[in-house]
Short mmCIF file of C-alpha atoms and ligand atoms in Angstrom, two decimals:
data_model
loop_
_atom_site.label_atom_id
_atom_site.label_comp_id
_atom_site.label_asym_id
_atom_site.label_seq_id
_atom_site.Cartn_x
_atom_site.Cartn_y
_atom_site.Cartn_z
CA UNK A 1 0.00 0.00 0.00
CA UNK A 2 0.95 3.65 -0.30
CA UNK A 3 1.46 5.51 2.98
CA UNK A 4 3.06 8.70 4.26
CA UNK A 5 6.11 8.09 6.43
CA UNK A 6 7.93 10.36 8.88
CA UNK A 7 11.45 8.94 8.59
CA UNK A 8 13.02 11.80 10.54
CA UNK A 9 11.31 14.51 12.58
CA UNK A 10 11.07 18.02 11.14
CA UNK A 11 9.07 20.45 9.00
CA UNK A 12 6.43 19.47 6.41
CA UNK A 13 8.96 18.33 3.80
CA UNK A 14 10.01 15.31 5.91
CA UNK A 15 6.71 13.70 4.89
CA UNK A 16 7.41 11.02 2.26
CA UNK A 17 5.00 8.94 0.21
CA UNK A 18 6.32 5.35 0.39
CA UNK A 19 5.26 1.78 -0.39
CA UNK A 20 4.66 -0.39 2.70
CA UNK A 21 3.47 -3.97 3.12
CA UNK A 22 -0.32 -4.21 3.40
CA UNK A 23 -1.33 -4.57 7.07
CA UNK A 24 -3.36 -7.62 8.22
CA UNK A 25 -6.05 -7.28 10.86
CA UNK A 26 -5.09 -9.02 14.13
CA UNK A 27 -7.56 -10.53 16.59
CA UNK A 28 -10.32 -8.05 17.38
CA UNK A 29 -9.31 -5.74 14.52
CA UNK A 30 -10.77 -4.66 11.18
CA UNK A 31 -8.88 -3.62 8.04
CA UNK A 32 -10.13 -0.31 6.62
CA UNK A 33 -9.60 0.74 3.01
CA UNK A 34 -9.15 4.47 3.69
CA UNK A 35 -11.30 6.90 1.69
CA UNK A 36 -10.48 9.99 3.78
CA UNK A 37 -7.86 10.80 6.42
CA UNK A 38 -8.17 13.95 8.53
CA UNK A 39 -5.19 16.32 8.79
CA UNK A 40 -4.86 17.97 12.19
CA UNK A 41 -2.42 19.50 14.65
CA UNK A 42 -1.81 16.19 16.35
CA UNK A 43 -0.28 14.98 13.07
CA UNK A 44 2.02 18.01 13.08
CA UNK A 45 3.19 17.03 16.57
CA UNK A 46 3.77 13.45 15.37
CA UNK A 47 5.72 14.82 12.39
CA UNK A 48 7.97 17.10 14.44
CA UNK A 49 8.50 14.61 17.26
CA UNK A 50 6.63 16.48 20.01
CA UNK A 51 3.74 14.03 20.40
CA UNK A 52 4.46 12.41 23.78
CA UNK A 53 3.43 8.83 22.88
CA UNK A 54 5.31 8.66 19.54
CA UNK A 55 8.88 9.72 20.19
CA UNK A 56 10.69 7.59 17.57
CA UNK A 57 10.69 8.41 13.83
CA UNK A 58 9.48 5.75 11.38
CA UNK A 59 5.82 6.50 12.01
CA UNK A 60 2.85 7.05 9.69
CA UNK A 61 0.79 10.03 10.98
CA UNK A 62 -2.99 10.25 10.75
CA UNK A 63 -5.30 10.27 13.77
CA UNK A 64 -8.67 9.75 12.09
CA UNK A 65 -9.92 7.90 9.04
CA UNK A 66 -13.12 6.99 7.23
CA UNK A 67 -13.41 4.17 4.73
CA UNK A 68 -14.70 0.67 4.05
CA UNK A 69 -13.99 -2.47 6.11
CA UNK A 70 -12.38 -4.95 3.70
CA UNK A 71 -11.22 -7.70 6.11
CA UNK A 72 -11.78 -8.68 9.74
CA UNK A 73 -9.55 -10.42 12.27
CA UNK A 74 -10.38 -13.31 14.59
CA UNK A 75 -13.28 -12.61 16.89
CA UNK A 76 -14.81 -9.87 14.71
CA UNK A 77 -18.23 -10.53 13.17
CA UNK A 78 -18.46 -10.89 9.37
CA UNK A 79 -21.25 -8.29 9.41
CA UNK A 80 -18.53 -5.58 9.52
CA UNK A 81 -17.32 -6.52 6.03
CA UNK A 82 -18.25 -3.86 3.47
CA UNK A 83 -19.43 -1.33 6.08
CA UNK A 84 -18.49 2.33 5.77
CA UNK A 85 -16.90 3.37 9.05
CA UNK A 86 -15.03 6.10 10.94
CA UNK A 87 -12.24 5.44 13.44
CA UNK A 88 -9.79 7.35 15.63
CA UNK A 89 -6.36 5.83 15.03
CA UNK A 90 -3.83 8.08 16.93
CA UNK A 91 -1.41 7.41 14.03
CA UNK A 92 -1.29 5.33 10.79
CA UNK A 93 -4.18 7.11 9.05
CA UNK A 94 -2.23 8.63 6.12
CA UNK A 95 -2.32 5.35 4.19
CA UNK A 96 -4.41 3.35 1.78
CA UNK A 97 -5.06 0.70 4.44
CA UNK A 98 -5.19 0.80 8.22
CA UNK A 99 -5.99 -1.73 10.94
CA UNK A 100 -7.88 -0.71 14.07
CA UNK A 101 -9.64 -2.43 16.97
CA UNK A 102 -13.31 -3.00 16.17
CA UNK A 103 -14.26 -1.28 19.44
CA UNK A 104 -12.80 1.97 17.97
CA UNK A 105 -14.96 1.79 14.84
CA UNK A 106 -18.27 3.61 14.26
CA UNK A 107 -20.56 2.78 11.31
CA UNK A 108 -21.36 5.76 9.05
CA UNK A 109 -24.91 6.60 7.94
CA UNK A 110 -25.53 6.80 4.17
CA UNK A 111 -25.93 10.59 4.29
CA UNK A 112 -22.38 11.20 5.58
CA UNK A 113 -19.47 11.13 3.12
CA UNK A 114 -16.01 9.95 4.19
CA UNK A 115 -14.52 13.51 4.02
CA UNK A 116 -17.43 14.87 6.07
CA UNK A 117 -16.95 12.11 8.66
CA UNK A 118 -13.29 13.05 9.25
CA UNK A 119 -14.18 16.76 9.14
CA UNK A 120 -16.52 16.05 12.03
CA UNK A 121 -13.97 13.67 13.57
CA UNK A 122 -11.79 14.47 16.53
CA UNK A 123 -12.70 18.17 16.44
CA UNK A 124 -16.39 17.55 17.07
CA UNK A 125 -15.57 14.94 19.71
CA UNK A 126 -13.36 17.38 21.65
CA UNK A 127 -16.00 20.11 21.36
CA UNK A 128 -18.95 17.93 22.29
CA UNK A 129 -17.36 15.96 25.12
CA UNK A 130 -15.63 19.14 26.33
CA UNK A 131 -18.92 21.05 26.53
CA UNK A 132 -20.36 18.16 28.54
CA UNK A 133 -17.33 18.23 30.84
CA UNK A 134 -18.05 21.89 31.72
CA UNK A 135 -21.82 21.20 31.82
CA UNK A 136 -22.95 24.11 29.64
CA UNK A 137 -26.54 25.12 30.48
CA UNK A 138 -29.15 26.87 28.30
CA UNK A 139 -28.90 30.64 28.65
CA UNK A 140 -25.29 30.60 29.85
CA UNK A 141 -22.80 32.94 28.23
CA UNK A 142 -20.10 30.92 26.45
CA UNK A 143 -16.92 32.37 24.91
CA UNK A 144 -15.18 30.23 22.26
CA UNK A 145 -11.58 31.11 21.33
CA UNK A 146 -10.09 29.95 18.01
CA UNK A 147 -13.58 29.69 16.52
CA UNK A 148 -12.26 29.64 12.94
CA UNK A 149 -10.37 26.45 13.80
CA UNK A 150 -11.58 22.87 13.80
CA UNK A 151 -12.43 22.51 17.49
CA UNK A 152 -13.65 26.10 17.94
CA UNK A 153 -16.01 25.94 14.96
CA UNK A 154 -17.66 22.81 16.35
CA UNK A 155 -17.76 24.14 19.92
CA UNK A 156 -19.44 27.38 18.79
CA UNK A 157 -22.13 25.45 16.89
CA UNK A 158 -22.71 22.86 19.62
CA UNK A 159 -22.90 25.46 22.42
CA UNK A 160 -25.39 27.45 20.31
CA UNK A 161 -27.45 24.27 19.80
CA UNK A 162 -27.36 23.68 23.58
CA UNK A 163 -29.13 27.03 24.06
CA UNK A 164 -26.11 29.01 25.25
CA UNK A 165 -25.49 32.62 24.24
CA UNK A 166 -22.28 32.19 22.31
CA UNK A 167 -19.53 34.69 21.58
CA UNK A 168 -16.89 33.37 19.17
CA UNK A 169 -13.46 34.91 18.61
CA UNK A 170 -11.87 34.58 15.18
CA UNK A 171 -9.33 36.43 13.07
CA UNK A 172 -10.67 37.89 9.79
CA UNK A 173 -13.89 39.53 8.52
CA UNK A 174 -14.39 36.53 6.17
CA UNK A 175 -14.27 34.13 9.11
CA UNK A 176 -16.66 36.37 11.05
CA UNK A 177 -19.15 36.04 8.17
CA UNK A 178 -18.72 32.29 7.85
CA UNK A 179 -19.24 31.72 11.57
CA UNK A 180 -22.38 33.87 11.48
CA UNK A 181 -23.60 31.69 8.59
CA UNK A 182 -23.10 28.68 10.89
CA UNK A 183 -25.57 30.31 13.31
CA UNK A 184 -23.20 31.78 15.92
CA UNK A 185 -24.81 34.82 17.58
CA UNK A 186 -21.82 37.06 18.38
CA UNK A 187 -18.58 36.82 16.42
CA UNK A 188 -15.51 38.97 17.17
CA UNK A 189 -12.43 39.66 15.04
CA UNK A 190 -9.37 39.55 17.30
CA UNK A 191 -7.18 41.18 14.65
CA UNK A 192 -9.53 44.18 14.78
CA UNK A 193 -8.91 44.40 18.53
CA UNK A 194 -12.11 42.58 19.55
CA UNK A 195 -10.99 40.10 22.18
CA UNK A 196 -14.14 39.54 24.24
CA UNK A 197 -12.62 41.44 27.16
CA UNK A 198 -15.53 43.87 27.54
CA UNK A 199 -17.84 41.16 28.90
CA UNK A 200 -17.90 38.20 31.31
CA UNK A 201 -18.72 34.54 30.68
CA UNK A 202 -20.02 31.44 32.45
CA UNK A 203 -17.84 29.21 30.27
CA UNK A 204 -14.72 29.75 28.15
CA UNK A 205 -13.80 27.05 25.61
CA UNK A 206 -10.10 27.40 24.79
CA UNK A 207 -8.29 25.42 22.06
CA UNK A 208 -5.76 28.30 21.73
CA UNK A 209 -3.89 28.47 25.07
CA UNK A 210 -0.84 30.74 25.08
CA UNK A 211 -0.06 33.47 27.55
CA UNK A 212 -3.58 34.97 27.32
CA UNK A 213 -5.13 32.14 29.34
CA UNK A 214 -4.82 34.16 32.56
CA UNK A 215 -6.84 37.05 31.13
CA UNK A 216 -9.62 34.72 29.92
CA UNK A 217 -9.86 33.00 33.31
CA UNK A 218 -10.31 36.46 34.79
CA UNK A 219 -13.34 37.02 32.50
CA UNK A 220 -15.26 34.17 34.16
CA UNK A 221 -18.44 34.98 36.07
CA UNK A 222 -18.99 33.54 39.56
CA UNK A 223 -18.81 29.70 39.38
CA UNK A 224 -17.51 29.96 35.81
CA UNK A 225 -15.69 27.11 34.01
CA UNK A 226 -12.67 27.32 31.73
CA UNK A 227 -11.99 24.39 29.37
CA UNK A 228 -8.39 24.13 28.20
CA UNK A 229 -8.46 21.76 25.21
CA UNK A 230 -5.56 22.81 23.00
CA UNK A 231 -2.57 25.07 22.47
CA UNK A 232 -2.84 26.31 18.87
CA UNK A 233 -1.47 29.69 20.01
CA UNK A 234 1.35 28.23 22.10
CA UNK A 235 1.83 26.19 25.24
CA UNK A 236 0.91 28.28 28.28
CA UNK A 237 3.74 29.10 30.69
CA UNK A 238 3.85 28.18 34.38
CA UNK A 239 2.03 31.38 35.43
CA UNK A 240 -0.87 30.88 33.01
CA UNK A 241 -3.29 29.73 35.69
CA UNK A 242 -2.54 32.60 38.05
CA UNK A 243 -6.04 33.89 37.16
CA UNK A 244 -7.43 31.15 39.42
CA UNK A 245 -5.99 33.01 42.41
CA UNK A 246 -6.73 36.58 41.30
CA UNK A 247 -10.41 35.58 40.83
CA UNK A 248 -10.59 33.20 43.82
CA UNK A 249 -13.69 35.06 45.11
CA UNK A 250 -15.58 33.81 41.98
CA UNK A 251 -14.81 30.10 42.59
CA UNK A 252 -13.52 29.49 39.04
CA UNK A 253 -12.82 25.97 37.79
CA UNK A 254 -10.30 25.02 35.11
CA UNK A 255 -10.76 21.77 33.20
CA UNK A 256 -7.99 20.28 31.08
CA UNK A 257 -9.55 17.98 28.51
CA UNK A 258 -8.15 15.55 25.97
CA UNK A 259 -10.19 12.95 24.06
CA UNK A 260 -7.48 10.36 24.58
CA UNK A 261 -8.68 10.09 28.21
CA UNK A 262 -12.13 8.93 27.02
CA UNK A 263 -12.76 5.20 26.48
CA UNK A 264 -13.68 3.80 23.03
CA UNK A 265 -17.27 2.99 24.06
CA UNK A 266 -18.01 6.58 25.11
CA UNK A 267 -16.28 7.90 21.97
CA UNK A 268 -18.36 5.62 19.73
CA UNK A 269 -21.63 6.63 21.44
CA UNK A 270 -20.78 10.34 21.20
CA UNK A 271 -19.67 10.09 17.57
CA UNK A 272 -22.82 8.18 16.55
CA UNK A 273 -24.84 11.04 18.07
CA UNK A 274 -22.75 13.68 16.25
CA UNK A 275 -23.24 11.79 12.96
CA UNK A 276 -27.02 11.74 13.53
CA UNK A 277 -27.08 15.47 14.22
CA UNK A 278 -24.99 16.15 11.10
CA UNK A 279 -27.21 13.94 8.94
CA UNK A 280 -30.24 15.86 10.30
CA UNK A 281 -28.62 19.17 9.34
CA UNK A 282 -28.41 20.37 12.96
CA UNK A 283 -24.61 20.43 12.87
CA UNK A 284 -22.62 21.58 9.84
CA UNK A 285 -19.22 20.28 8.84
CA UNK A 286 -16.83 22.32 6.72
CA UNK A 287 -14.22 20.67 4.50
CA UNK A 288 -11.61 23.28 3.48
CA UNK A 289 -9.71 21.21 0.90
CA UNK A 290 -9.38 17.59 -0.23
CA UNK A 291 -5.91 16.58 -1.43
CA UNK A 292 -4.40 13.26 -2.61
CA UNK A 293 -1.88 11.51 -0.30
CA UNK A 294 0.86 12.60 -2.71
CA UNK A 295 0.17 16.24 -1.73
CA UNK A 296 0.63 15.69 1.99
CA UNK A 297 3.46 18.26 2.20
CA UNK A 298 1.10 20.89 0.78
CA UNK A 299 -1.57 19.80 3.27
CA UNK A 300 0.74 20.32 6.28
CA UNK A 301 2.07 23.60 4.85
CA UNK A 302 -1.51 24.84 4.47
CA UNK A 303 -2.45 23.66 7.96
CA UNK A 304 0.43 25.56 9.50
CA UNK A 305 -0.25 28.71 7.44
CA UNK A 306 -3.29 29.54 9.61
CA UNK A 307 -5.46 30.09 6.50
CA UNK A 308 -7.52 26.91 6.70
CA UNK A 309 -11.23 27.24 7.59
CA UNK A 310 -12.65 23.79 8.24
CA UNK A 311 -10.90 20.46 7.70
CA UNK A 312 -8.06 19.46 5.42
CA UNK A 313 -8.67 15.95 4.15
CA UNK A 314 -6.29 13.51 2.44
CA UNK A 315 -8.00 11.26 -0.06
CA UNK A 316 -5.85 8.18 -0.83
N1 LIG B 401 -8.03 18.22 23.52
C1 LIG B 401 -7.94 17.31 22.60
O1 LIG B 401 -8.30 16.14 22.77
C2 LIG B 401 -7.38 17.71 21.27
C3 LIG B 401 -7.60 16.92 20.14
C4 LIG B 401 -7.12 17.37 18.90
C5 LIG B 401 -6.39 18.55 18.84
N2 LIG B 401 -6.15 19.27 19.99
C6 LIG B 401 -5.39 20.51 19.99
O2 LIG B 401 -6.30 21.61 19.94
C7 LIG B 401 -5.67 22.74 19.34
C8 LIG B 401 -6.58 23.31 18.28
O3 LIG B 401 -6.83 22.34 17.30
P1 LIG B 401 -7.68 22.73 16.01
O4 LIG B 401 -7.77 21.51 15.17
O5 LIG B 401 -8.92 23.43 16.39
O6 LIG B 401 -6.64 23.76 15.32
P2 LIG B 401 -6.91 24.78 14.16
O7 LIG B 401 -7.95 24.26 13.26
O8 LIG B 401 -5.61 25.21 13.59
O9 LIG B 401 -7.54 26.01 14.95
C9 LIG B 401 -6.82 26.78 15.85
C10 LIG B 401 -7.40 28.19 15.79
O10 LIG B 401 -6.86 28.93 16.87
C11 LIG B 401 -6.77 30.29 16.49
N3 LIG B 401 -5.39 30.73 16.77
C12 LIG B 401 -4.25 30.20 16.29
N4 LIG B 401 -3.19 30.87 16.79
C13 LIG B 401 -3.68 31.83 17.59
C14 LIG B 401 -3.09 32.83 18.41
N5 LIG B 401 -1.76 33.01 18.47
N6 LIG B 401 -3.91 33.64 19.14
C15 LIG B 401 -5.24 33.48 19.08
N7 LIG B 401 -5.86 32.54 18.33
C16 LIG B 401 -5.09 31.74 17.60
C17 LIG B 401 -7.11 30.39 15.01
O11 LIG B 401 -8.49 30.68 14.95
P3 LIG B 401 -9.07 32.06 14.39
O12 LIG B 401 -8.49 32.26 13.03
O13 LIG B 401 -10.52 31.83 14.36
O14 LIG B 401 -8.65 33.12 15.36
C18 LIG B 401 -6.96 28.96 14.53
O15 LIG B 401 -7.78 28.67 13.44
C19 LIG B 401 -4.31 22.25 18.82
O16 LIG B 401 -3.33 22.63 19.76
C20 LIG B 401 -4.48 20.73 18.80
O17 LIG B 401 -3.25 20.05 18.97
C21 LIG B 401 -6.66 18.88 21.17
#
């Protein structure tokens, strides 16, 4: 099969399209013929050697795939054969074939294409499970940072659907318009100096991180919750959570959330629900660009340029 290999860690041009032996499904696994592989920041970390669980080169990136089950291992029912599925894979997704435990696999409804499934993918899971973690209630004021990004775009839509009054921060007038078209009530352009600082919030959803975390914790209302779920703007320094002490009188809570802490059963249940809501039109997915595996360097270069709105998808 064709696959993308990281033979040495570095910038996008270390990504090489190579021929590898076809994988065989082991006990409890299915073999997926990949129709779409999501491109995300986790893959960038795998590529540059900063992903904590994959510290040796010689790895195929790709944390999420959609495709067709073409073989099953011992202990897996034949009914899986021929099914269109989605799976979180951590790595290995940038390939024509991938094996994954059947408990990590979710069947796709007819209405959802493979690119749309990976565009929903890990971003929607982080947003949806993260909003549950902070227990967003109807009528609460929710601030979403990085709303033009994969996680933020989903969080802004899902919080709106949960009945919250959502303010989303993005970075260009075009992104402001596109987020409004997705139904988000208040959208701010941070590059025009609109940073949400003139108000207060019950919940802040933060896939951005960076040094500004302290200031956003300080914008929480009494009993407010701050969800740290990414670091697209940089890893926060040791003083980032000082806002917890300066606003102690408000009883703020900070949650750190990563989907890798959630078991496969809960992921599958959540993703099936997200698929249903997407098929019903209640949740909208945005695919920015589809590229062949051979254009993986371009895909990573685009991802890191900060110009992508929605998901980049590799189509083997
Ligand atoms: N918690 C988890 O389980 C989990 C899972 C997957 C990924 N992640 C992490 O979550 C983070 C976001 O992922 P993503 O897929 O949403 O990334 P993304 O699509 O690149 O979105 C990040 C967004 O953050 C905003 N941003 C970037 N740099 C910024 C800065 N310096 N200041 C303010 N805003 C900035 C931009 O949005 P605007 O243009 O709208 O301002 C950008 O689109 C990454 O660090 C990723 O590794 C976490």
